[in-house]
XYZ file of C-alpha atoms in Angstrom:
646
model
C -13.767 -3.664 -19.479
C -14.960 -5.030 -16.863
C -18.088 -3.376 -14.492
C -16.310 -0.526 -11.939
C -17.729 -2.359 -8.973
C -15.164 -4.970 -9.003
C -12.674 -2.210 -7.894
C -14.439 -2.230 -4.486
C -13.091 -6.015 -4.083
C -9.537 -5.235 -3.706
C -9.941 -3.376 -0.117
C -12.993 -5.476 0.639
C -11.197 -9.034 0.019
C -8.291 -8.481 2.454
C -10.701 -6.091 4.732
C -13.436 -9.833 5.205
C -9.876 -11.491 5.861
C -9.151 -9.558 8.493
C -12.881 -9.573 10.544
C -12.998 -13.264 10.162
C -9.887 -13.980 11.439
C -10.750 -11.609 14.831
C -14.005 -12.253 15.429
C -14.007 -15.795 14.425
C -10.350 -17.514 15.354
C -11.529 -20.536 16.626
C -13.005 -21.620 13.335
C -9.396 -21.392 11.584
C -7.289 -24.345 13.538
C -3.710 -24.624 12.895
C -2.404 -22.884 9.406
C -5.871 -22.461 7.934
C -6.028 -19.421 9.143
C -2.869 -18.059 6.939
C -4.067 -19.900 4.023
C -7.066 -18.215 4.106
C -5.153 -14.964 4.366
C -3.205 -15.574 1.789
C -5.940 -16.437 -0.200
C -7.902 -13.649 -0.573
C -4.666 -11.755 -1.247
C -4.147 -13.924 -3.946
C -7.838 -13.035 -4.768
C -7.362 -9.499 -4.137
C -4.000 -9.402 -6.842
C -6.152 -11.460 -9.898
C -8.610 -8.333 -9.217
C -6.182 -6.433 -9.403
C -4.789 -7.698 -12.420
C -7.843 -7.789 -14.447
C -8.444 -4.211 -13.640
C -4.992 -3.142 -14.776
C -5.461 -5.335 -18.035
C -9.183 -3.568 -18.640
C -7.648 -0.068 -17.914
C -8.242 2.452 -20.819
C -7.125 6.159 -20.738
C -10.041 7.134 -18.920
C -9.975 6.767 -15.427
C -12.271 4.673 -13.240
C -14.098 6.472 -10.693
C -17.239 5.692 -8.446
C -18.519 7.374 -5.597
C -19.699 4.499 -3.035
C -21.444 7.549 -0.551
C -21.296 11.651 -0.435
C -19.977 12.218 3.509
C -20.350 15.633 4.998
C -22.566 17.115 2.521
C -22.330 20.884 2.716
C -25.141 22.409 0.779
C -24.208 26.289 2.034
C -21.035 26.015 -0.076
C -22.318 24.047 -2.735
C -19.438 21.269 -1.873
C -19.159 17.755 -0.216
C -16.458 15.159 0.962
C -17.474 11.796 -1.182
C -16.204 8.332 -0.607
C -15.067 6.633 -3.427
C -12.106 4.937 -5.546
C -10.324 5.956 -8.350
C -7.990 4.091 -10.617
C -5.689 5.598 -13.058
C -2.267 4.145 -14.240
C -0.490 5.062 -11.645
C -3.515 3.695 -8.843
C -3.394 0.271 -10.981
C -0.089 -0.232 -10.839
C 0.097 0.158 -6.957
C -2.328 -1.863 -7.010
C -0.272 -4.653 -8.462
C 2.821 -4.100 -6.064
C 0.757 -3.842 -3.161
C -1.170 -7.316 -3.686
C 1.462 -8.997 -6.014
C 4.154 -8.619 -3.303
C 1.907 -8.733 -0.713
C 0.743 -12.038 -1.487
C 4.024 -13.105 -1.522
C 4.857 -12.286 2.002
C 1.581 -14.091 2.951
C 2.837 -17.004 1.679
C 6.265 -16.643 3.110
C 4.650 -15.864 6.453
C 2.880 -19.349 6.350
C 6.197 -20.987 6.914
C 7.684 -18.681 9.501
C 4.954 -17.707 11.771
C 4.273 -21.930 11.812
C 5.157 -22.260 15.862
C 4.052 -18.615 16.754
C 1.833 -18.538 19.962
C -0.825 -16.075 17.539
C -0.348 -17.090 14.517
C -3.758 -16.577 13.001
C -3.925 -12.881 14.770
C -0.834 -12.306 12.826
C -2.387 -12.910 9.634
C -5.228 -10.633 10.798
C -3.375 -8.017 10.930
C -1.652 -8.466 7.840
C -4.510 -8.382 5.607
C -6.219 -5.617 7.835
C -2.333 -3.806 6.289
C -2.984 -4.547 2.583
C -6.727 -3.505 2.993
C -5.749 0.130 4.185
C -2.759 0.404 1.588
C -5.340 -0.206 -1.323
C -7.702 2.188 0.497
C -5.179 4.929 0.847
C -4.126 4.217 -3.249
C -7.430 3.932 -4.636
C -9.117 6.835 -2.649
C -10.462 9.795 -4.816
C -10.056 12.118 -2.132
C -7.406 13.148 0.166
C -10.282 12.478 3.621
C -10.578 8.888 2.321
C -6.844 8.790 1.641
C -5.793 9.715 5.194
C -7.941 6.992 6.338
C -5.840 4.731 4.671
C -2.970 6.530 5.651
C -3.845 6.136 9.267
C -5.409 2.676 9.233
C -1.856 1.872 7.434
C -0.386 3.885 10.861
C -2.230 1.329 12.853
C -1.474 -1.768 11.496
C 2.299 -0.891 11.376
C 2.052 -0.309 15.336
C 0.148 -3.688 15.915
C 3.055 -5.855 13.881
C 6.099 -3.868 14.743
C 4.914 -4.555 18.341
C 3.699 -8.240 17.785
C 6.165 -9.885 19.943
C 5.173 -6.897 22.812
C 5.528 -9.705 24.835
C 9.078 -10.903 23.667
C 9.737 -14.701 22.686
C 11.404 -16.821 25.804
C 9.673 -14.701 28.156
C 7.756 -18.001 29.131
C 10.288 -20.129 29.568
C 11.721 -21.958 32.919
C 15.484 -20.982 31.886
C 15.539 -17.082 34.000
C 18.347 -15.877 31.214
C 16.150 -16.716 28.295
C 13.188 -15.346 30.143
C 15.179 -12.347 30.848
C 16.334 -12.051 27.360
C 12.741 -12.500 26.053
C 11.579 -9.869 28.096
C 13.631 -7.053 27.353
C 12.767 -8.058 24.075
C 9.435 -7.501 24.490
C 9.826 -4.234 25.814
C 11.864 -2.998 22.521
C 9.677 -4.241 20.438
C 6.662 -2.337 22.065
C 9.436 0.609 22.135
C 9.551 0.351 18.938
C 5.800 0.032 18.163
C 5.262 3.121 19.959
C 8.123 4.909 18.139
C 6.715 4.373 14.849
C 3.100 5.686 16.060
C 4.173 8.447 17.785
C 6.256 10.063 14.869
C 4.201 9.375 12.018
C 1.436 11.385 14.220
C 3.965 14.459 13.768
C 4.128 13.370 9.807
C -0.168 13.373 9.925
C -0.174 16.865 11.457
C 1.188 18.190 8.828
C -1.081 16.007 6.036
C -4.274 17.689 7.663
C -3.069 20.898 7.684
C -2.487 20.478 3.735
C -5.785 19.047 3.187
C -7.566 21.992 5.435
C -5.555 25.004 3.174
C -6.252 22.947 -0.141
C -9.943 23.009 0.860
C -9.850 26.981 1.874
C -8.231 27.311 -1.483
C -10.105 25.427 -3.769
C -13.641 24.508 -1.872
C -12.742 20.380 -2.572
C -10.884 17.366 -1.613
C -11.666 15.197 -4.417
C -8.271 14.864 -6.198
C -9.482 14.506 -9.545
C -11.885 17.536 -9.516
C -8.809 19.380 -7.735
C -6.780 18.931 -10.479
C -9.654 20.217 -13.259
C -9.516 23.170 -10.795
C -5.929 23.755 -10.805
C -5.691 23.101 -14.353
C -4.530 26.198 -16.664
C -2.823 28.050 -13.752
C 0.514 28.393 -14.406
C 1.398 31.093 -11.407
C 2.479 29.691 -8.591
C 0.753 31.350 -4.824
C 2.267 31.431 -1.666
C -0.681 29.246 -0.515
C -0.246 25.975 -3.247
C 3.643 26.552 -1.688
C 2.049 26.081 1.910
C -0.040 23.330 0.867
C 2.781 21.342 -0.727
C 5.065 21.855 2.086
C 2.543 20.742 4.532
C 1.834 17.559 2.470
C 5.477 17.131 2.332
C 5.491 16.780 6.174
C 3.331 14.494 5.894
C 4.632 12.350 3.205
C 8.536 12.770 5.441
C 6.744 11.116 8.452
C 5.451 8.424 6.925
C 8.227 7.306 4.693
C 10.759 7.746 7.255
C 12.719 10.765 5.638
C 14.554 13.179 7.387
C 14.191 14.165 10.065
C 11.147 11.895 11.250
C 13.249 8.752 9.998
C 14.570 7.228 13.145
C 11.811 5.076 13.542
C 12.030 3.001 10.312
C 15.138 1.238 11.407
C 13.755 0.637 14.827
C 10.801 -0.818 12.851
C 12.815 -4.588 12.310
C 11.569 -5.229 15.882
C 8.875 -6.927 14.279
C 8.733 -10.293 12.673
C 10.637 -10.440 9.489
C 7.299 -10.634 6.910
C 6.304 -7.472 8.641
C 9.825 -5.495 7.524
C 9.344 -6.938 4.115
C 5.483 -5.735 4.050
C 6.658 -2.323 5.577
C 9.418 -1.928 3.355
C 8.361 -3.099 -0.298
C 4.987 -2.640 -0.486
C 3.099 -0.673 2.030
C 3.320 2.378 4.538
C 6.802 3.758 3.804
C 5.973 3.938 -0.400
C 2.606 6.034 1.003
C 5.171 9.494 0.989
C 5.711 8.756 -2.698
C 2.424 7.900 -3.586
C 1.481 11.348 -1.781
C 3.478 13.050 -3.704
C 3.443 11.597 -7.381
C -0.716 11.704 -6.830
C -0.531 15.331 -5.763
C 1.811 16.118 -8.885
C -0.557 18.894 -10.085
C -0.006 20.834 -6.950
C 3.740 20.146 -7.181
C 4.336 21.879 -10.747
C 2.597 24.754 -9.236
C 4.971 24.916 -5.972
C 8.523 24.729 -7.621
C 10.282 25.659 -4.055
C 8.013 23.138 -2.322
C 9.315 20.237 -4.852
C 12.716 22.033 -4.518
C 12.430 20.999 -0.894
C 10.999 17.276 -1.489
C 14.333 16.731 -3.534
C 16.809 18.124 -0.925
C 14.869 15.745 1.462
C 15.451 13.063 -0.171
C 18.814 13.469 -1.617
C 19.833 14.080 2.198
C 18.100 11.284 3.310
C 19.643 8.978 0.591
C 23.154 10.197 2.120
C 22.129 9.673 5.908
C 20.562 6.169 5.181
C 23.810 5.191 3.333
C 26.109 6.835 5.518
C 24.226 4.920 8.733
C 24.519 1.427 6.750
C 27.922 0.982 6.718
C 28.870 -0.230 9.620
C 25.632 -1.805 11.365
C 25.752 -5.276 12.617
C 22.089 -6.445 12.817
C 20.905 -8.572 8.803
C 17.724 -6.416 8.562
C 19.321 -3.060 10.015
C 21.681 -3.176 7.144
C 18.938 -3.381 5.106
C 16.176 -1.179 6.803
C 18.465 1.679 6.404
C 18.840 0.622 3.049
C 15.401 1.446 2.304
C 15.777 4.989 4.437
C 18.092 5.577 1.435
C 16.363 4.096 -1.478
C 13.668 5.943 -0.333
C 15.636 8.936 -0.200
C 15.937 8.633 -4.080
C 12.117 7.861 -4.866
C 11.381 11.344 -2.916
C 14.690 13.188 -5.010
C 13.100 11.520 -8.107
C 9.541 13.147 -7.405
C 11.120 16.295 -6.178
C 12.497 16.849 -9.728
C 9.644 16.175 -11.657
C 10.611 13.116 -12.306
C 7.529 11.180 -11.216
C 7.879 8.058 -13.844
C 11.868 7.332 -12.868
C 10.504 8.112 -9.085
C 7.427 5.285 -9.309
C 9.694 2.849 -11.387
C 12.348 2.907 -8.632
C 9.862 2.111 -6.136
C 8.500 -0.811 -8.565
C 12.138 -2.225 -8.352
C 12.836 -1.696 -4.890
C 9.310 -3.678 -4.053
C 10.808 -6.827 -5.481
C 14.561 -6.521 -4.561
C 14.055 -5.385 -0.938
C 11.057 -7.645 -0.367
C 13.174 -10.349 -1.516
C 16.727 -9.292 0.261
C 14.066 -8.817 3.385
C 12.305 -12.167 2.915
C 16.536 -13.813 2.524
C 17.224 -12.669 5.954
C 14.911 -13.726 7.403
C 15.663 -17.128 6.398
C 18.921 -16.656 7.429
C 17.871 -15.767 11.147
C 15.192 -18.886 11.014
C 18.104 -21.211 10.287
C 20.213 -19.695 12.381
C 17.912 -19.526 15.819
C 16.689 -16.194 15.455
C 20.376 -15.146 15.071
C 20.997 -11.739 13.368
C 24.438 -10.524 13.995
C 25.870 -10.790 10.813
C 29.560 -11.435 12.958
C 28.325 -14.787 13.922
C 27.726 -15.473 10.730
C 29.477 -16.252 7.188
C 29.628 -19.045 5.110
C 26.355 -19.827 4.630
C 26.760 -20.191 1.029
C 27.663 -23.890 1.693
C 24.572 -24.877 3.591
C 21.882 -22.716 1.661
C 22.693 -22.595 -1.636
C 18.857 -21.678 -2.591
C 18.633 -18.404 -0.725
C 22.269 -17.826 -1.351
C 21.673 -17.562 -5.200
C 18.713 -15.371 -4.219
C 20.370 -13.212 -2.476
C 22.746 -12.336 -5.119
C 20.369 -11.133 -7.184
C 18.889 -8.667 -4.919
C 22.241 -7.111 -4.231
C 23.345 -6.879 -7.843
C 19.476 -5.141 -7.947
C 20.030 -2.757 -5.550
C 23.667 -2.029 -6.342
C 22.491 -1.068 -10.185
C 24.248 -3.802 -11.871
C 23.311 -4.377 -15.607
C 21.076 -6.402 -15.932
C 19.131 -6.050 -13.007
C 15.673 -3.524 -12.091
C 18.001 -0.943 -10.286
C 20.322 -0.524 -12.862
C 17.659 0.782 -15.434
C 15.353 2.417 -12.470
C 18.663 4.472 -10.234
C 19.979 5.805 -13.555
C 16.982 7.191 -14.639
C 16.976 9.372 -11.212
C 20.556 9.964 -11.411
C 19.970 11.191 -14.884
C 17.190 13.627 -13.957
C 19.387 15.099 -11.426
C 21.799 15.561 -13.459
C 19.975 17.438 -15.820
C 18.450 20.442 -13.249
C 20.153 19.451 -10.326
C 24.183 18.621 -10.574
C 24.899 18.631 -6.467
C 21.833 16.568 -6.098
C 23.531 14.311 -8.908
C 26.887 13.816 -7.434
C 25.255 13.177 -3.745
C 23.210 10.755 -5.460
C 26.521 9.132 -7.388
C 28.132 9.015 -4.085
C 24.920 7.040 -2.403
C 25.054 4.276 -5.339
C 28.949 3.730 -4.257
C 28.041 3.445 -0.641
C 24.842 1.350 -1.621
C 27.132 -1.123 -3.175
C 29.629 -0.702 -0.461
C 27.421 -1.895 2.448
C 25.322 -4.480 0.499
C 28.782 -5.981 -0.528
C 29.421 -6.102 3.036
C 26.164 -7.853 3.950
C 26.643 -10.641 1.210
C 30.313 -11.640 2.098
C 29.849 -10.841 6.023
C 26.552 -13.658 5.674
C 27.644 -15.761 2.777
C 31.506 -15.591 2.084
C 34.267 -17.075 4.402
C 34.048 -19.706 7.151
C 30.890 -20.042 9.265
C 31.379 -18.099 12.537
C 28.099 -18.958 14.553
C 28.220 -22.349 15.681
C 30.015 -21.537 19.191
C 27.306 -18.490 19.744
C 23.873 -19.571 17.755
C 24.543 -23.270 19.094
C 23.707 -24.146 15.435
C 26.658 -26.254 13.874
C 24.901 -26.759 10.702
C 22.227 -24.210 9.425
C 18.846 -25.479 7.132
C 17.840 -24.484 4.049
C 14.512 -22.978 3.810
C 11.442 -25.029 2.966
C 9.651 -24.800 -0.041
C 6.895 -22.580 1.094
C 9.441 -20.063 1.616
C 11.503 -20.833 -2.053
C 8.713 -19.850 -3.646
C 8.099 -16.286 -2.858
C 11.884 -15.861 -3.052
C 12.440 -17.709 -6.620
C 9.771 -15.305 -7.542
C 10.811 -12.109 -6.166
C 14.398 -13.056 -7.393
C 13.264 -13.250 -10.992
C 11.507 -9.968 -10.591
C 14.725 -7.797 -9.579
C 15.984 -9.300 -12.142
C 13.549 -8.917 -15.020
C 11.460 -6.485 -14.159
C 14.294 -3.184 -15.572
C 14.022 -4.442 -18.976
C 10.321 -2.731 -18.389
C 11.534 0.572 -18.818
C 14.767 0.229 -21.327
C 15.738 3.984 -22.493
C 15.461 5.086 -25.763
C 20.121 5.581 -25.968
C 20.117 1.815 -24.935
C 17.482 0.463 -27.720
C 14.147 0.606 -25.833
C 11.621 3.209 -25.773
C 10.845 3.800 -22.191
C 7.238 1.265 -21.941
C 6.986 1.568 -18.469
C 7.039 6.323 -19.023
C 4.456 5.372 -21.573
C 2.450 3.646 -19.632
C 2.756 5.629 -16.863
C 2.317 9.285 -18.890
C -1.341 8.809 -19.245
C -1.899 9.256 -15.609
C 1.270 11.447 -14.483
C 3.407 13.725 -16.670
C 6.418 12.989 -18.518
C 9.406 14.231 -17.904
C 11.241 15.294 -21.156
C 15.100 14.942 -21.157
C 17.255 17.077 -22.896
C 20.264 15.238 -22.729
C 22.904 14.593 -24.926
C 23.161 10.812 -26.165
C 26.938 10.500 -25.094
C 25.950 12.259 -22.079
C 23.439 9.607 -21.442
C 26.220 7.112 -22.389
C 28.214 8.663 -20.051
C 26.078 9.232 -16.664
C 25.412 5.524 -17.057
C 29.105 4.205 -17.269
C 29.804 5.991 -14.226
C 26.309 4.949 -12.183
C 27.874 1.276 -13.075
C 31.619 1.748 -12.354
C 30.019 3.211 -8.474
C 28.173 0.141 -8.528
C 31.373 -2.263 -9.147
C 33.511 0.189 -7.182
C 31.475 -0.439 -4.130
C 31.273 -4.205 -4.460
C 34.946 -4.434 -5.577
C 35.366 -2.311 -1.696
C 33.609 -4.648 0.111
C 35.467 -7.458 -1.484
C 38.631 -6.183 -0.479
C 38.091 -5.430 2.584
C 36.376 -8.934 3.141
C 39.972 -10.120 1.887
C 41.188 -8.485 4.196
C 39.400 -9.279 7.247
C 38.347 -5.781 8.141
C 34.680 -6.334 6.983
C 33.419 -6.539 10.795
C 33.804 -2.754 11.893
C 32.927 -0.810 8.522
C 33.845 2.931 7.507
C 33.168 5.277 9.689
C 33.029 3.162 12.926
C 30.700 4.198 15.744
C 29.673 7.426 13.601
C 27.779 4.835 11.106
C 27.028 2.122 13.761
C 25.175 4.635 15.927
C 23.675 6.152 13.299
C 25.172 9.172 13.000
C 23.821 9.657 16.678
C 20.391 11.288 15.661
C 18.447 9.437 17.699
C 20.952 11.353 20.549
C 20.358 14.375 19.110
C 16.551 14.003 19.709
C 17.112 12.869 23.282
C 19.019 16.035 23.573
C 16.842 18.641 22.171
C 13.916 17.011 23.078
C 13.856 13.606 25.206
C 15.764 15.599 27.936
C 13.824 18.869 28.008
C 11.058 16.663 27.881
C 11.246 14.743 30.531
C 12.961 17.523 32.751
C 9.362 19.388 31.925
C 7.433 16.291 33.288
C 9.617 15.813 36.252
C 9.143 19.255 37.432
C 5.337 19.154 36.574
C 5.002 16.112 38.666
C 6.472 17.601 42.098
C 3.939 20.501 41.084
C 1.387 17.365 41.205
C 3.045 15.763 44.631
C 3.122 18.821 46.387
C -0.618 19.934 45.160
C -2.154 16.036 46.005
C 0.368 16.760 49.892
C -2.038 20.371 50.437
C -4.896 18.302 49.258
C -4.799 15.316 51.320
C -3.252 17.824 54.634
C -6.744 19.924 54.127
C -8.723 16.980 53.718
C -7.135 15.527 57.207
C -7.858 18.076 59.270
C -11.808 18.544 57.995
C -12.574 14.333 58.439
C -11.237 14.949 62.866
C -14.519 17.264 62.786
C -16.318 15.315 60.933
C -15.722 12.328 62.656
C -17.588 13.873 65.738
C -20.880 14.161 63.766
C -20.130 10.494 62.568
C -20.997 9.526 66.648
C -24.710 10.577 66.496
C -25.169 7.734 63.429
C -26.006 5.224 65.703
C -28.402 3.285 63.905
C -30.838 3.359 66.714
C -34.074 4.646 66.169
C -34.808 5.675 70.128
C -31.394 7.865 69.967
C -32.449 9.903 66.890
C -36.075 10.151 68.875
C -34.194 11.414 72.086
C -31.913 14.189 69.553
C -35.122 15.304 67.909
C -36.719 15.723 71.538
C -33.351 17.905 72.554
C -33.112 19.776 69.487
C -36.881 20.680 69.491
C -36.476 21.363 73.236
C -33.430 23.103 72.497
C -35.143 25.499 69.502
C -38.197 25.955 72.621
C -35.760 27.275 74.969
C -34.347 29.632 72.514
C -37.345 31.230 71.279
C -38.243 31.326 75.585
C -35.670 33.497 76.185
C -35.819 35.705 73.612
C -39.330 36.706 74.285
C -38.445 36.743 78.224
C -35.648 39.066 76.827
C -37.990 41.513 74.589
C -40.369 41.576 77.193
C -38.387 43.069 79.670
């Protein structure tokens, strides 16, 4: 195995990326700049690799500094990394997929205005994303978790200024302006919520240290270890970590901001939504597992939130317009079943979902945004269609991601949905059938999105002003080929025992997190996964009749689903309004108060401006006032002693 300080390369690599790129642009002309970005993330994942290949059953832990030593209690907040199976593995996703976007990102940032400030940002994303996985304690894990905050409000708002807001033509400089103020909307969305999502992770890091005296996760779980009763303060704990892990991965109800998140360039959603910031909740929660089995209503709740979430983010899907909405709440869902996973103890199905989902949503992510490239920064999937015919590449690709994602044998979600759907079933039958009814919607609205974009007759040309759209270049084929093969290989990781296999992926994974152990029937098993499928072709076969019969372009539920089942009006309601009503009547309080203010501060400057008349500047007129004043003190004490004498 090779020496422990090695791990320290994976945050440092992308972290050097990053400094050089904004202290130092100047010295990376043109595209050198990405490639060098891209690089070191492409270092960063061969480090990775060769740590996950070196891994034994002992984890890897080294302390780089002790911070906050506290001799009086015997205890101390160290800085260090830790890597286990499941830390490895994240690893992998986050610099395996990672590097893929950076390469994508070469090719579609090309003409951007900032383009090596982009890729600064990018890797200063990956570096906090390993920080936050590899940290051995939850301090150094929530500065990961807030540098990953950061870096999400810096690319969701990259185009704060809007694109065309340069240009002669006033429309398009209209356009690119209102652009640029929903994309900094946006930006400030995302940071603003996830701060309500962070509250709630330091108030479960303060209790966990009044309960056990530490932070360091693997010396918390020797101290938890043997207790089997659960306390009303673990409960506490768990729920407040839960807050925190809801905020970040955009579950209910702090998950209006992920959709508003596709503001950003395209690379970004795909970063956001496959391998960093919104699989931090999960990572949360399967890393704080030993807490969880001690705080069965807490993970009671973590399953409810996401088998509710996995509902909203389907129900919201089906009728949305925008290529990456579709697909963003797509991930609000998908997400929704990592968190029901975790919830039931099912941490291995929960992590292998989220394994899958990295390559097929990274990959349906990375196809849009080829679409919208060829099509002019297009993405109204109405003035699309057809496009089968004049990208056949990214066409293919695409299929595969929403076979993936619609749990069609052969592909990663198949194997990694019905794992969840079987652990619901097992302790949790209404979480089950909400979580059957998700895959049919799943397939519903994906089948929408592929024959809305790629069946029928092209529908653009009149609107995009592009009569005949380009195939991607072979920068961005790459990173797509790849990501294809991956949602479609990457299941057979994890075949169940019923179907032949014997569940690699749980094996692997059950040396850092536990197992669960199904009790299920093999016809049973047989059974849960013939109907997971037959929701799968149902939805696709629902999509493809309603694409026959022209109906695809206002969806189920209408306005319901297009406005997102109006919860960002709800918010405005119960608290935009009162809000602002609150800061309207605050600021007549501060009118009226600066009015008294400036009407006192009138009337004292007319007498003041008196005094202002004996600054003359002459020296012979202050002479002649200090000759009256002394003469005028003389008099005074004159007539006083005239007065006492008589």
């Amino acid at each position: 195995m090779l020496s422990v300080p090695l791990l320290y390369l994976l945050p440092l690599l992308p972290l050097i990326g990053f400094a050089l790129l904004m202290v130092l642009p100047r010295l990376f002309p043109g595209k050198t700049g990405g490639w060098l970005a891209t690089g070191l993330i492409g270092a960063a994942f061969v480090v990775a690799v060769i740590r996950y290949l070196g891994q034994t059953d002992v984890p890897a832990q080294e302390t780089l500094w002790t911070w906050l030593p506290n001799m009086a209690l015997n205890a101390n907040l160290s800085v260090g990394f830790y890597l286990d199976q499941l830390s490895a593995l994240m690893a992998l996703i986050i610099t395996g997929i990672g590097f893929l976007i950076h390469l994508y990102s070469i090719s579609y940032m090309a003409h951007d205005a900032r383009f090596t400030r982009f890729f600064a940002f990018l890797n200063f994303f990956v570096a906090m994303m390993l920080i936050l996985v590899l940290a051995d304690s939850y301090p150094l894990m929530f500065v990961g978790w807030e540098g990953v905050g950061m870096a999400s409000y810096l690319l969701i708002g990259f185009w704060f200024s809007g694109r065309g807001s340069e240009s002669s033509d006033k429309d398009i400089r209209a356009a690119g302006e209102q652009e640029g103020v929903n994309n900094s909307n946006a930006a400030r969305k995302a940071f603003i919520m996830n701060r309500i999502g962070d509250l709630g992770f330091m108030l479960g890091m303060f209790l966990l240290y009044k309960l056990y005296g530490t932070l360091s996760i693997p010396e918390l779980a020797t101290r938890v270890e043997g207790v089997s009763v659960a306390t009303a303060g673990v409960e506490l704990a768990c729920l407040f970590l839960l807050v925190g892990a809801i905020g970040k991965s955009g579950q209910l109800p702090l998950t209006t901001w992920l959709p508003d998140a596709m503001a950003g360039p395209t690379p970004v959603s795909a970063l956001i939504h496959a391998a960093t910031m919104v699989t931090a909740g999960v990572y949360l929660i399967t890393r704080s597992h030993f807490l969880y089995e001690l705080a069965p209503n807490a993970s009671l709740w973590v399953a409810w939130v996401g088998g509710l979430t996995a509902l909203y983010g389907a129900l919201a899907a089906l009728n949305q317009h925008d290529i990456k909405k579709i697909l963003a709440f797509s991930t609000v869902s998908q997400l929704g079943y990592m968190f029901l996973a975790v919830g039931l103890g099912a941490y291995s199905a929960g992590v292998f979902h989220l394994l899958s989902h990295a390559f097929f949503k990274a990959l349906l992510f990375l196809a849009a945004g080829a679409v919208i490239h060829a099509l002019h920064d297009e993405q109204d999937v109405r003035r699309m269609g057809g496009l089968r015919r004049f990208m056949p590449f990214t066409h293919l690709v695409s299929i595969a991601g929403v076979l993936a994602i619609s749990g069609i044998p052969i592909w990663s979600g198949f194997f990694s949905k019905d794992a969840i759907l079987a652990a619901a079933f097992e302790s949790q039958p209404v979480l089950y059938a909400i979580g059957l009814i998700v895959a049919l919607l799943t397939a519903f609205y994906m089948g929408r999105w592929y024959f809305l974009v790629w069946r029928g007759e092209y529908r653009g040309a009149a609107a995009t002003g592009v009569a005949h759209p380009h195939e991607a270049d072979t920068i961005t084929k790459i990173p797509l080929g790849i990501l294809a093969a991956g949602a479609t290989l990457i299941g057979f990781l994890n075949i169940p025992t019923f179907l032949g296999g014997g569940h690699a992926f749980d094996s692997y994974l059950g040396r850092a997190i536990p197992q669960e152990a199904h009790e299920i029937a093999v016809s049973t098993e047989w059974l849960l996964t013939v109907l997971a499928v037959a929701a799968g072709v149902a939805g696709l076969l629902w999509a493809f009749a309603q694409h026959r019969a022209r109906s695809l372009d206002n969806g189920p539920l209408g306005q319901f689903s297009a406005s997102a089942l109006y919860l960002d009006n709800v918010y405005d309601g119960v608290v935009g309004a009162p809000s602002r009503a609150i800061a309207g009547a605050l600021d007549t309080v501060d009118r009226g108060t600066d009015g008294l203010i400036g009407s006192v501060s009138r009337n004292t400057a007319a007498p003041g401006g008196l005094f202002t008349l004996w600054q003359s500047g002459f020296v012979r007129a202050y002479a002649v006032s200090m000759l009256l004043g002394t003469a005028a003190i003389i008099g005074y004490w004159a007539l006083k002693m005239i007065g006492s004498g008589a």
